[in-house]
Coordinates of C-alpha atoms in Angstrom, one line a residue:
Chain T
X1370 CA -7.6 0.5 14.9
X1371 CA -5.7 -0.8 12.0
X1372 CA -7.8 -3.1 9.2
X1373 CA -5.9 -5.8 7.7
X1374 CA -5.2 -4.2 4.1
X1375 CA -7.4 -5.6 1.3
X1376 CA -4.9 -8.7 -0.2
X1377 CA -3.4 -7.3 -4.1
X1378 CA -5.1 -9.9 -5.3
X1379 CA -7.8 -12.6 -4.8
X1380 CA -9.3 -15.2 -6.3
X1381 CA -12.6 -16.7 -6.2
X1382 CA -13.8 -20.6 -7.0
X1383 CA -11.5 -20.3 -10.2
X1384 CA -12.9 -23.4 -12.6
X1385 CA -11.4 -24.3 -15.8
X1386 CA -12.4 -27.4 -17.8
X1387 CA -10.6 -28.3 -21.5
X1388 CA -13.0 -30.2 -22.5
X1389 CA -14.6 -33.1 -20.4
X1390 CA -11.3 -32.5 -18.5
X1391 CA -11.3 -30.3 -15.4
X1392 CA -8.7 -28.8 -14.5
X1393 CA -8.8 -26.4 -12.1
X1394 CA -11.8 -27.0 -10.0
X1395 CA -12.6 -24.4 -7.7
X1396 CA -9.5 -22.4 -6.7
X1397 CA -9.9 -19.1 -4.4
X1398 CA -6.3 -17.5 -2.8
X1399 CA -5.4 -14.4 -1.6
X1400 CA -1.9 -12.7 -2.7
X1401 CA -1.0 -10.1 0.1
X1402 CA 0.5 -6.5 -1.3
X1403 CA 4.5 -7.9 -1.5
X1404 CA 4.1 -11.7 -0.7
X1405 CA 5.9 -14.1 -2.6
X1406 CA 3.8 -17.4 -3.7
X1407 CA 5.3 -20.3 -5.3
X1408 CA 3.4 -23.3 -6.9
X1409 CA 4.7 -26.5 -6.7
X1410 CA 2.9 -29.8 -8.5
X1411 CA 3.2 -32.4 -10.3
X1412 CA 2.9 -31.8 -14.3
X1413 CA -1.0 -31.8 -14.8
X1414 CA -1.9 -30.8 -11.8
X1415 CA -3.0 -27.1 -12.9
X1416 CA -0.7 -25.0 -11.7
X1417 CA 0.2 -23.3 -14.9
X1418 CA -3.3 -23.1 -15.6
X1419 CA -4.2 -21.8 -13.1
X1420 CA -1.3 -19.0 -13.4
X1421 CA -2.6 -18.2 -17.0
X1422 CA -6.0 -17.4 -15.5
X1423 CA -4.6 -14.9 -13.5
X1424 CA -4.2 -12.6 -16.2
X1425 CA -6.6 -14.0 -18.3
X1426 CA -4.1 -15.8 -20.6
X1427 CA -6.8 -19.2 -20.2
X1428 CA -10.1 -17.5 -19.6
X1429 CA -12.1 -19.2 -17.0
X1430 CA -15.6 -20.8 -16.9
X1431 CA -16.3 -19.8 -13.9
X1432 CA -15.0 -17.5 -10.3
X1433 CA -14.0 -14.3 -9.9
X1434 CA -11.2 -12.0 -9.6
X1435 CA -10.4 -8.3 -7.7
X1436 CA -7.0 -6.9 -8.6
X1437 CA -6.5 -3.3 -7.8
X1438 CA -9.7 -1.4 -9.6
X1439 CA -10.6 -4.7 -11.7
X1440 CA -13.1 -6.9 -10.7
X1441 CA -14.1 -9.6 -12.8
X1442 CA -16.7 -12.3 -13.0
X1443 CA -16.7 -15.3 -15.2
X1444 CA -19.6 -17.0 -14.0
X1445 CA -21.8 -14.2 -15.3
X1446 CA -23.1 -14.2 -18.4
X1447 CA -23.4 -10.5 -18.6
X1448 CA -22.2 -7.5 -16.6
X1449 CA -18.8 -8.0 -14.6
X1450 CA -17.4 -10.4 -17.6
X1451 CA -14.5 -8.2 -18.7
X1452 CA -14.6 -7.2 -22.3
X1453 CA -11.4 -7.6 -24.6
X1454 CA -10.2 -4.3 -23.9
X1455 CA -10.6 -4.9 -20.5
X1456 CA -8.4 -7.7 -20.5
X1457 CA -5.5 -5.8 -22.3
X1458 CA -5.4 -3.3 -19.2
X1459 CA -5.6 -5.6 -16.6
X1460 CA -2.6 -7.7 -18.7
X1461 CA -0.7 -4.4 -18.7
X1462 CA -0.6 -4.3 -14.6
X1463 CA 0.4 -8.2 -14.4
X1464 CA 3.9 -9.0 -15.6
X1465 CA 4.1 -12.7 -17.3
X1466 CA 7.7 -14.2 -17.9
X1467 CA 7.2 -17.7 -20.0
X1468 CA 9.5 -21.2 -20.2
X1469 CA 10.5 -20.3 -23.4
X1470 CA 11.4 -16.8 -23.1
X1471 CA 9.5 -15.4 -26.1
X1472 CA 11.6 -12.7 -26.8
X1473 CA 10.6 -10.7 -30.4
X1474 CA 13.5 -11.9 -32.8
X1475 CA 13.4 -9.1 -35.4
X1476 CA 13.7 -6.2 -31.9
X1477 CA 16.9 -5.3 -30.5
X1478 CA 16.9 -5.9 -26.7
X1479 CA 16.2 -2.5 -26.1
X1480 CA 13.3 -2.4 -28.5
X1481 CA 12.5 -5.4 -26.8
X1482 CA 12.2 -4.1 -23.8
X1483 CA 10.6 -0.5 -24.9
X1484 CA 8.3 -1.2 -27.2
X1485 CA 5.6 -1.7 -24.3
X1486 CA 5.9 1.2 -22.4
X1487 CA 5.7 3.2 -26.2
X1488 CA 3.0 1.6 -27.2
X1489 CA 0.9 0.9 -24.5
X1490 CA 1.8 3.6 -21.6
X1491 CA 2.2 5.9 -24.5
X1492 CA 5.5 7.2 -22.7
X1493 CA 7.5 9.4 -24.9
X1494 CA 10.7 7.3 -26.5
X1495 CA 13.1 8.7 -24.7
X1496 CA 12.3 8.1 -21.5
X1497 CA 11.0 4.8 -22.2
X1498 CA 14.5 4.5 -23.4
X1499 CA 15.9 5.7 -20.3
X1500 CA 14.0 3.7 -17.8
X1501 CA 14.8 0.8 -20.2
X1502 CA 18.5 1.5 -19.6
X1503 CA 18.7 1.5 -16.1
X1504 CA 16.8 -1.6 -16.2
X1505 CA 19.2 -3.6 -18.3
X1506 CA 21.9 -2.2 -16.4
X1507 CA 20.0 -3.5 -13.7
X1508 CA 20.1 -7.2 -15.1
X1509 CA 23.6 -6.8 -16.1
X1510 CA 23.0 -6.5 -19.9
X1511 CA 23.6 -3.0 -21.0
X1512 CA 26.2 -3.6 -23.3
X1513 CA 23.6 -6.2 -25.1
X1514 CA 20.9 -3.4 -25.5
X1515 CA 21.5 -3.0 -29.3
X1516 CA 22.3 -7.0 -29.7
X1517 CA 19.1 -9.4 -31.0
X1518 CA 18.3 -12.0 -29.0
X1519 CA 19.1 -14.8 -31.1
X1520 CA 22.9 -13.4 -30.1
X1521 CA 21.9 -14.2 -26.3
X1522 CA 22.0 -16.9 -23.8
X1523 CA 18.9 -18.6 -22.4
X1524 CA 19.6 -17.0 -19.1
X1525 CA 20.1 -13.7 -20.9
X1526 CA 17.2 -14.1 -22.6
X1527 CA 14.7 -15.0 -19.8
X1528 CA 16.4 -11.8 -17.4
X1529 CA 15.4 -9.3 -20.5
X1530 CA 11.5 -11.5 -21.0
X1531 CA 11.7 -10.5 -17.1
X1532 CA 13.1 -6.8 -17.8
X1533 CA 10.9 -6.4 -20.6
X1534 CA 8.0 -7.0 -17.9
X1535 CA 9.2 -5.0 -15.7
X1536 CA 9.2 -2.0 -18.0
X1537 CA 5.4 -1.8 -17.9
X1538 CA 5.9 -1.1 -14.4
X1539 CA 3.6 -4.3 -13.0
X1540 CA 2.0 -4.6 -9.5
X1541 CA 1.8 -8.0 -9.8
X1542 CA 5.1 -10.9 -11.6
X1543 CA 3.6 -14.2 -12.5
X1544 CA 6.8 -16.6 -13.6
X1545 CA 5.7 -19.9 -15.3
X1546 CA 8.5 -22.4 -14.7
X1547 CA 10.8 -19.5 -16.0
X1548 CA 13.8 -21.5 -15.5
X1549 CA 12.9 -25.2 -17.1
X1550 CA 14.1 -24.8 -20.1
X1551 CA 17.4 -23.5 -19.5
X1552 CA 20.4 -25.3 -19.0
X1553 CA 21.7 -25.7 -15.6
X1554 CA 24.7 -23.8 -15.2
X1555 CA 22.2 -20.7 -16.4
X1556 CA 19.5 -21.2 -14.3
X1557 CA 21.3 -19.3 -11.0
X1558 CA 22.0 -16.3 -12.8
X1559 CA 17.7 -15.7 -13.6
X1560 CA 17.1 -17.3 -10.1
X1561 CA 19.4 -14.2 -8.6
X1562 CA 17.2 -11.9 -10.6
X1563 CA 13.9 -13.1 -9.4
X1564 CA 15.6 -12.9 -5.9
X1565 CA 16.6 -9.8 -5.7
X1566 CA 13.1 -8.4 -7.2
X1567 CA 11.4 -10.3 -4.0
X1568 CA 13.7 -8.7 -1.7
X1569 CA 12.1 -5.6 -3.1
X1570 CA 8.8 -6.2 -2.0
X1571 CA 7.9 -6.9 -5.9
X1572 CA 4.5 -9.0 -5.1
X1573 CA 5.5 -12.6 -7.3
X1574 CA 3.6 -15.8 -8.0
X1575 CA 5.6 -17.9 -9.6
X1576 CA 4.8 -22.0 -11.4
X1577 CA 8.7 -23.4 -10.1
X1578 CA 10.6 -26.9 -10.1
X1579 CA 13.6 -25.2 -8.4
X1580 CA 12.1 -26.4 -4.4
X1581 CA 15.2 -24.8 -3.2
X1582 CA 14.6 -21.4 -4.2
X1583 CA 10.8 -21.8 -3.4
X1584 CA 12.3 -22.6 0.2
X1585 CA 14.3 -19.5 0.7
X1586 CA 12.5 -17.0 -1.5
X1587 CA 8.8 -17.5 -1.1
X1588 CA 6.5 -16.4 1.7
X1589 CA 3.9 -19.4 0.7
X1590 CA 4.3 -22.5 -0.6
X1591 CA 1.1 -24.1 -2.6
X1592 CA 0.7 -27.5 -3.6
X1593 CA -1.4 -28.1 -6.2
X1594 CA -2.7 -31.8 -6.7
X1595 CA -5.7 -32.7 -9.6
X1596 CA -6.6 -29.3 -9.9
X1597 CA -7.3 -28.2 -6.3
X1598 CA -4.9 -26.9 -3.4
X1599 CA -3.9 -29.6 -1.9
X1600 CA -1.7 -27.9 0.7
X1601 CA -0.2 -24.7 1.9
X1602 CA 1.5 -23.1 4.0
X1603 CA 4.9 -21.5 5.0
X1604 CA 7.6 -23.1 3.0
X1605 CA 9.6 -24.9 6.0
X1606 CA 6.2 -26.4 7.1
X1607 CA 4.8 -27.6 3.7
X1608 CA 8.3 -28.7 2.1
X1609 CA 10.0 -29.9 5.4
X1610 CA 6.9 -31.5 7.1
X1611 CA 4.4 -32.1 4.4
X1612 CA 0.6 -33.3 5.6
X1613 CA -0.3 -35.5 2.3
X1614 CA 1.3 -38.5 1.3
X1615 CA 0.8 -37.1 -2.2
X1616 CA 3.5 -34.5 -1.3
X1617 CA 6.0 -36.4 0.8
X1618 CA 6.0 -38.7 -2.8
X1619 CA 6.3 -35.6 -4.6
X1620 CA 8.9 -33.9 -3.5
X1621 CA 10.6 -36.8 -2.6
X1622 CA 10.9 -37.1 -6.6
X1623 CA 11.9 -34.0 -7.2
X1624 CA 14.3 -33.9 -4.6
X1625 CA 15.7 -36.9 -5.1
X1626 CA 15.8 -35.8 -9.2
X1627 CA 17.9 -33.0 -8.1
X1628 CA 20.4 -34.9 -6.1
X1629 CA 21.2 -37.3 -9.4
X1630 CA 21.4 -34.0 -11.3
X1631 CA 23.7 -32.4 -8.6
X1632 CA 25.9 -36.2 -8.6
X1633 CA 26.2 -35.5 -12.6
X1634 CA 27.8 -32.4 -12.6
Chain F
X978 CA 17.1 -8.2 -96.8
X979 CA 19.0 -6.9 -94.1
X980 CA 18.4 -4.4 -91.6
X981 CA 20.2 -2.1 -89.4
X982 CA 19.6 -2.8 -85.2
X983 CA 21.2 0.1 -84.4
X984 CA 17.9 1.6 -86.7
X985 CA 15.5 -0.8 -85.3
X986 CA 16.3 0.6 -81.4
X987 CA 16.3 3.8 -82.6
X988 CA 12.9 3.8 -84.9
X989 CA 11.0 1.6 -82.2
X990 CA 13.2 1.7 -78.4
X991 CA 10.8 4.6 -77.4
X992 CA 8.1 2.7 -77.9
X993 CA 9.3 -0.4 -76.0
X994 CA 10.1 1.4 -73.5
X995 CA 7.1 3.0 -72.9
X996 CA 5.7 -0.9 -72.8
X997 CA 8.4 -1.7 -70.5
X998 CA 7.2 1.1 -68.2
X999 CA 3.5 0.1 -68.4
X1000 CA 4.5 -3.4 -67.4
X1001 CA 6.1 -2.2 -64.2
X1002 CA 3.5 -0.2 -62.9
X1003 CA 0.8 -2.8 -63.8
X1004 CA 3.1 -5.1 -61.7
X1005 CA 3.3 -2.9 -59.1
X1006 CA -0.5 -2.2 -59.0
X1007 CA -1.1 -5.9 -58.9
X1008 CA 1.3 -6.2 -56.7
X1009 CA -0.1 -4.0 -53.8
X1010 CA -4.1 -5.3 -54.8
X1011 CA -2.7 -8.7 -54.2
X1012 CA -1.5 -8.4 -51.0
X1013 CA -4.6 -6.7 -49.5
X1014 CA -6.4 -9.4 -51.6
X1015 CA -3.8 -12.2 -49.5
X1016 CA -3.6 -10.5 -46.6
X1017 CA -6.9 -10.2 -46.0
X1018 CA -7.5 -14.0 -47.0
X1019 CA -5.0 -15.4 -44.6
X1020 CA -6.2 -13.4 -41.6
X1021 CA -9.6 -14.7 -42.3
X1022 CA -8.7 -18.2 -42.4
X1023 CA -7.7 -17.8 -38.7
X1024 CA -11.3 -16.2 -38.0
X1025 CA -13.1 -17.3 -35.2
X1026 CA -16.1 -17.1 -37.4
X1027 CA -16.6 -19.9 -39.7
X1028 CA -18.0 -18.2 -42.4
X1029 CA -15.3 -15.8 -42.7
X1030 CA -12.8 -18.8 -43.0
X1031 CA -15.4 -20.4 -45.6
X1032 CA -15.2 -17.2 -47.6
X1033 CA -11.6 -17.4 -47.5
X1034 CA -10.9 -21.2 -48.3
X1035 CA -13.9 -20.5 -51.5
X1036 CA -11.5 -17.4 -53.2
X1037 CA -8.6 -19.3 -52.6
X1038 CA -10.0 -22.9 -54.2
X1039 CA -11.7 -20.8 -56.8
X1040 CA -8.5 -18.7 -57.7
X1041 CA -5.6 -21.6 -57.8
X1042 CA -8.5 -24.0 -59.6
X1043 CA -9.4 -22.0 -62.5
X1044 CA -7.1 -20.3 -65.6
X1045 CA -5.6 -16.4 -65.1
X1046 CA -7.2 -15.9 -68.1
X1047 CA -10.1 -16.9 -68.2
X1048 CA -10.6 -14.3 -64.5
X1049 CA -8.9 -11.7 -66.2
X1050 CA -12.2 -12.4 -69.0
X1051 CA -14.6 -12.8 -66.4
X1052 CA -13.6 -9.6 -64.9
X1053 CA -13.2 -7.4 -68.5
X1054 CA -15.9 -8.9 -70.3
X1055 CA -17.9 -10.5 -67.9
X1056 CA -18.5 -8.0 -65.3
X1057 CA -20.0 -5.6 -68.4
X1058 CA -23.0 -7.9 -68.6
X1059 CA -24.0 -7.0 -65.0
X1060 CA -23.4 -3.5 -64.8
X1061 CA -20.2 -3.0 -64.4
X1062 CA -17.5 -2.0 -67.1
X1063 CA -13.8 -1.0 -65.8
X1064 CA -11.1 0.3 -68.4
X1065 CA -8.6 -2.2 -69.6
X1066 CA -6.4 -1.5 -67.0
X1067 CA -8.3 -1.5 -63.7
X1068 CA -9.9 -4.8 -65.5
X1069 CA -6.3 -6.3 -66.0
X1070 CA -4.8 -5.0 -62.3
X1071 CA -7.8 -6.2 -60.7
X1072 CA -8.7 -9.7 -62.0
X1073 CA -4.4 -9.8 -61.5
X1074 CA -4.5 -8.9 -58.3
X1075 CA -6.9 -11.5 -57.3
X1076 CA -5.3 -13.9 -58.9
X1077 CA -1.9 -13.1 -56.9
X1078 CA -3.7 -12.6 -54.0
X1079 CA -4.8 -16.4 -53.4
X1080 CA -1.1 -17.6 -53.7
X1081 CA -0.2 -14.6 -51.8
X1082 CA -2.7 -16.2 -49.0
X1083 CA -0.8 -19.3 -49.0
X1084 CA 2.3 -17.9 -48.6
X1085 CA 1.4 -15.5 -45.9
X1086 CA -0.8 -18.5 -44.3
X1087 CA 2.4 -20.6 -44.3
X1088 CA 4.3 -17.8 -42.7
X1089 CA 2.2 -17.3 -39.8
X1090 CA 2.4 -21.4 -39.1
X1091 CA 6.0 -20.8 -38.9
X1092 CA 6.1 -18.3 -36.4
X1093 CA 5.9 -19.8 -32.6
X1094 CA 2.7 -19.8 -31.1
X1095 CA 4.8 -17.8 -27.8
X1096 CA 5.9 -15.0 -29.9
X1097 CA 1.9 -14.6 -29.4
X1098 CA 1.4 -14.9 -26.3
X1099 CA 3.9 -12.7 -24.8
X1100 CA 2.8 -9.9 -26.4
X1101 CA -0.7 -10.7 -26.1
X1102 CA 0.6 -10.5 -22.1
X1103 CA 1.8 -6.8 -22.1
X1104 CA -1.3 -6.0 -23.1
X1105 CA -1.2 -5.6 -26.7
X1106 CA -4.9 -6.7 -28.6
X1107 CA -4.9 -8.7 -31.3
X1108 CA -4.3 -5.9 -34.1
X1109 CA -1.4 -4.1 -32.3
X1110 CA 0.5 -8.0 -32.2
X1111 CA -0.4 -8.9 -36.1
X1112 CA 1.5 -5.5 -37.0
X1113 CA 3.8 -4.8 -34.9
X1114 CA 5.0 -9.2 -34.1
X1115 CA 3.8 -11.0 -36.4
X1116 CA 3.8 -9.3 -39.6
X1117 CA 7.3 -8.4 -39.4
X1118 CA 8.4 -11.8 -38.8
X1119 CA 6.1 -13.2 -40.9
X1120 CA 7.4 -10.7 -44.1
X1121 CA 11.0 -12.0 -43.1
X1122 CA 10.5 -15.4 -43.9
X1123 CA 8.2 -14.9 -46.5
X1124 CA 10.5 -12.8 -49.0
X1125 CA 11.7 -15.7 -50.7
X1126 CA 8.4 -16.8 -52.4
X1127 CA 6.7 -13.5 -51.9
X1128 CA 9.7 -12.5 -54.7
X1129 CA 8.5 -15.6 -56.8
X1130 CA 5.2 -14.7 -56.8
X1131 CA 6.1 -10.9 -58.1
X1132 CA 8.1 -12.5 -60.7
X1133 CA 5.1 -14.4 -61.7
X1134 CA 2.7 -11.6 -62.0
X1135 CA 5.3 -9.5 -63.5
X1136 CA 5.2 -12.6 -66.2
X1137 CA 1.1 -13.2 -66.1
X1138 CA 0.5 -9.0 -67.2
X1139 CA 1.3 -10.1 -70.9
X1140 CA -1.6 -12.1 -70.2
X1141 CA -3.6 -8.2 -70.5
X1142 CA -2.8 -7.7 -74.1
X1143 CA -5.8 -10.3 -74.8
X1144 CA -7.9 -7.3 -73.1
X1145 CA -6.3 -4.6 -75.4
X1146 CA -3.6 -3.6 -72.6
X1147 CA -1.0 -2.3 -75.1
X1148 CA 1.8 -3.8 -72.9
X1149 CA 4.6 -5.3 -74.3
X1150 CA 3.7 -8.6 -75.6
X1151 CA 0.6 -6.7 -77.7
X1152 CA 2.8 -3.5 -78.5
X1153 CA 5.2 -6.0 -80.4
X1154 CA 2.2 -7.9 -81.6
X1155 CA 1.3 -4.5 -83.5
X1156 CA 4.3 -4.4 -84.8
X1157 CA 5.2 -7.5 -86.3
X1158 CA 1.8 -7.2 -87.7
X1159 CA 3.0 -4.2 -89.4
X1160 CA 6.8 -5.5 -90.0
X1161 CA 6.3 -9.4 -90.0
X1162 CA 9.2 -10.0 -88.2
X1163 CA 7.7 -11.9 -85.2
X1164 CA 10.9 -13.6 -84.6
X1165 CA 13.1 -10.3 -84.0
X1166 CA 10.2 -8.8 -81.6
X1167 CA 9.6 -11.5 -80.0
X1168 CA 13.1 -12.1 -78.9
X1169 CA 13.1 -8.5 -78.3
X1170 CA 10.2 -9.0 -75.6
X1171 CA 11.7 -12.1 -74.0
X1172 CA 14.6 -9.6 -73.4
X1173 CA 12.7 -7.2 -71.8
X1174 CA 11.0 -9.6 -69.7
X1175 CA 14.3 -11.1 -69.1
X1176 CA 15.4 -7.7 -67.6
X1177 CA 12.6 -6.6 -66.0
X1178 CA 12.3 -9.9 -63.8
X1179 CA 16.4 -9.9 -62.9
X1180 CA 15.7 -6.3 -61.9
X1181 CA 13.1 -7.7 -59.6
X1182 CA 15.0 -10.2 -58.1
X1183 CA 17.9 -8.4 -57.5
X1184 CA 16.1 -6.0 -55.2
X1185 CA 14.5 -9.2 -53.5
X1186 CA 18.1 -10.2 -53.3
X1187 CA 18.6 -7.1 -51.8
X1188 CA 16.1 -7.0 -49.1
X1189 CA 17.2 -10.3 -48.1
X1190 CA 20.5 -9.5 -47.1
X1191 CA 19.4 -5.9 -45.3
X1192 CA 16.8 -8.3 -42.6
X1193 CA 19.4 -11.0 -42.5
X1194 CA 21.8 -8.1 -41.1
X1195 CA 19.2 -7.4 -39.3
X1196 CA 18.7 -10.5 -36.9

């Protein structure tokens, strides 16, 4: 007899309030070893808050969390609530790419992209410098490795914020609308990227707009609505024959968004 | 009467520029005292604890509201009364250095405001605590954009250490005060001293000038 293997990640009655608003009210999910989960929702309806909780970016009020060896509790007052430098090491398992990129301005690409594995994985600088290599050549930017990033595209940019996440070797990508800010004839070329790191079993959550890519690339498809899941499923079922009329409206926006953006061009 | 300049250099250059010398290295002691002193200020106006930031917003309201000179007394003739009595020059670099450090806070405070609240939070999600991103982020970017007025602010001290010859610092201004005592020739030394002021403060610029241009290469 086989078990089922324990799920990478999961998530327990995650609550997060700003204020008298609540945002995230109760949220529990699984994330299977190599699955692929993408969040759609309208803006305000927690997704990215709940994404930032995942890695303790927004700290929670309340639920839990088991991630490989951590296991957290922010309902407790005492005991399981991870300290500050507990925090850092579970940060350094989850990768986080951003909207806006957030490259450092005064590192080269390279240092960029090293200055993780030096500092934090203590590797020694030359193979961090090595690894770093074969993972720009991987995104296609080695000849940029001693360029700053003011010198790049927004689509270069965002695949070294994703390379310089993948140097700390992550078991776990969490992509927060990754693509919104760029323009559109750049968003393909970062799309590929995160494509090609699914098709390697890379386990990925990721906040997106793009419902196409969601469609082909994801495993799961969850719609959030007023801080709860409000549906999910495999993406043909939830985007082809959504349950809610508060997703048929909603992607029926977006989609219909997309097709005036694909008429402008 | 006439005299000779080329005399005058020789019979008192030595001694000016033993001055000089002094001047420079009380401005480089302030200097560094100032930017712990505004350093530590502008961290702790980010403080989570209140009293920290209260502690921080008092020296800096305190500093910018009341004369240099009268701290630099407070500090060489004041501090005597309770106990403590510092040499001229500890006296001068300290109540200096405090002084430069509340602007020094300002500038450094409006440094960090510049500096995107993301350049933060994707380092904060590597892993990195709090300390390791002020260093090894922040600061860096913060000391870029900053260079400007931080050189201002040198030039000022640089400036306010002939305000040490009231506490018997024989820095320029009260080495030529000696002298035209002696000479009475207050217009000749004090031109003399503007000069080497003058000098002093292009020198200092021109190396801020300098570092400029090396971080502009740089990004």
């Amino acid at each position: 007899m086989i078990s089922a293997p324990a799920p990478l990640l999961r998530l327990n009655g995650i609550r997060k309030s700003f204020g008298a608003l609540e945002v995230l009210k109760g949220i529990s999910l699984d994330v299977d070893q190599g699955e692929v989960v993408s969040i759609i929702g309208a803006s305000g309806s927690g997704k990215s808050t709940f994404l930032r909780t995942i890695n303790a970016m927004e700290l929670p009020q309340a639920g839990s969390i088991d991630f490989g060896n951590f296991s957290f509790d922010w309902s407790a007052r005492a005991g399981r609530r991870p300290t500050a430098q507990q925090l850092q090491k579970l940060r350094t398992e989850i990768g986080m790419v951003f909207q806006s990129f957030n490259l450092w301005p005064h590192m080269t690409v390279l240092q960029n992209v090293i200055h993780g594995p030096v500092m934090l994985r203590k590797m020694k600088k030359a193979d961090a410098i090595n690894d770093a290599d074969a993972l720009l050549d991987r995104i296609g930017l080695l000849e940029k490795r001693d360029a700053y990033p003011a010198k790049l595209s927004g689509g270069q940019q965002q695949r070294v914020a994703i390379a310089r996440a993948l140097a700390m070797k992550p078991k776990l990508m969490l992509f927060d609308e990754v693509t919104s800010a760029l323009d559109p004839e750049l968003v393909q070329e970062v799309l590929t990227l995160m494509a090609s790191l699914a098709a390697e079993g890379m386990t990925m959550l990721l906040v997106t707009h793009e419902i196409a890519f969601a469609r082909d690339v994801s495993d799961r498809v969850l719609f959030f609505d007023q801080g709860v899941i409000a549906e999910q499923g495999r993406p043909d079922q939830v985007l082809r024959n959504p349950d809610s009329p508060r997703l048929r409206q909603f992607l029926h926006r977006i989609l219909h968004n997309d097709t005036l953006r694909e008429a402008d061009r | 009467m006439t005299h000779s300049y080329i005399d005058d250099i020789v019979v008192y250059g030595p001694g000016f520029m033993a001055a000089a010398w002094l001047v420079l290295w009380l401005t480089v002691v302030t200097i560094i005292v100032s930017w712990i002193f505004g350093l530590a200020a502008a961290l702790a106006q980010r403080s989570d604890w209140i009293w920290v930031r209260g502690l921080a917003a008092f020296y800096v309201w305190f500093i910018r509201g009341t004369p240099a000179l009268i701290q630099i007394f407070i500090v060489y003739f004041g501090l005597p009364q309770v106990g403590i009595r510092l040499s001229p020059f500890s006296a001068g670099v300290i109540a200096l250095g405090i002084n430069s450090g509340a602007y020094v806070a300002e500038i450094i405070r409006a440094g960090l405001s510049a500096i995107h609240k993301g350049q933060m939070e994707s380092s904060f999600a590597l892993g990195f605590s709090r300390a390791q991103t002020m260093r090894t982020i922040i600061l860096p970017q913060v000391l870029r954009i900053i260079l400007p007025a931080i050189t201002n602010e040198a030039i000022s001290t640089l400036k306010n250490t002939s305000l040490l010859s009231t506490i018997t610092v024989v820095e320029l201004t009260l080495y030529a005060q000696t002298l035209i005592s002696a000479t009475f020739r207050p217009f000749d030394f004090y031109i003399a001293v503007a000069v080497i002021y003058l000098v002093l403060t292009t020198l200092l610029t021109q190396l801020a000038n300098w570092l400029e241009r090396r971080y502009a290469r740089l990004s």
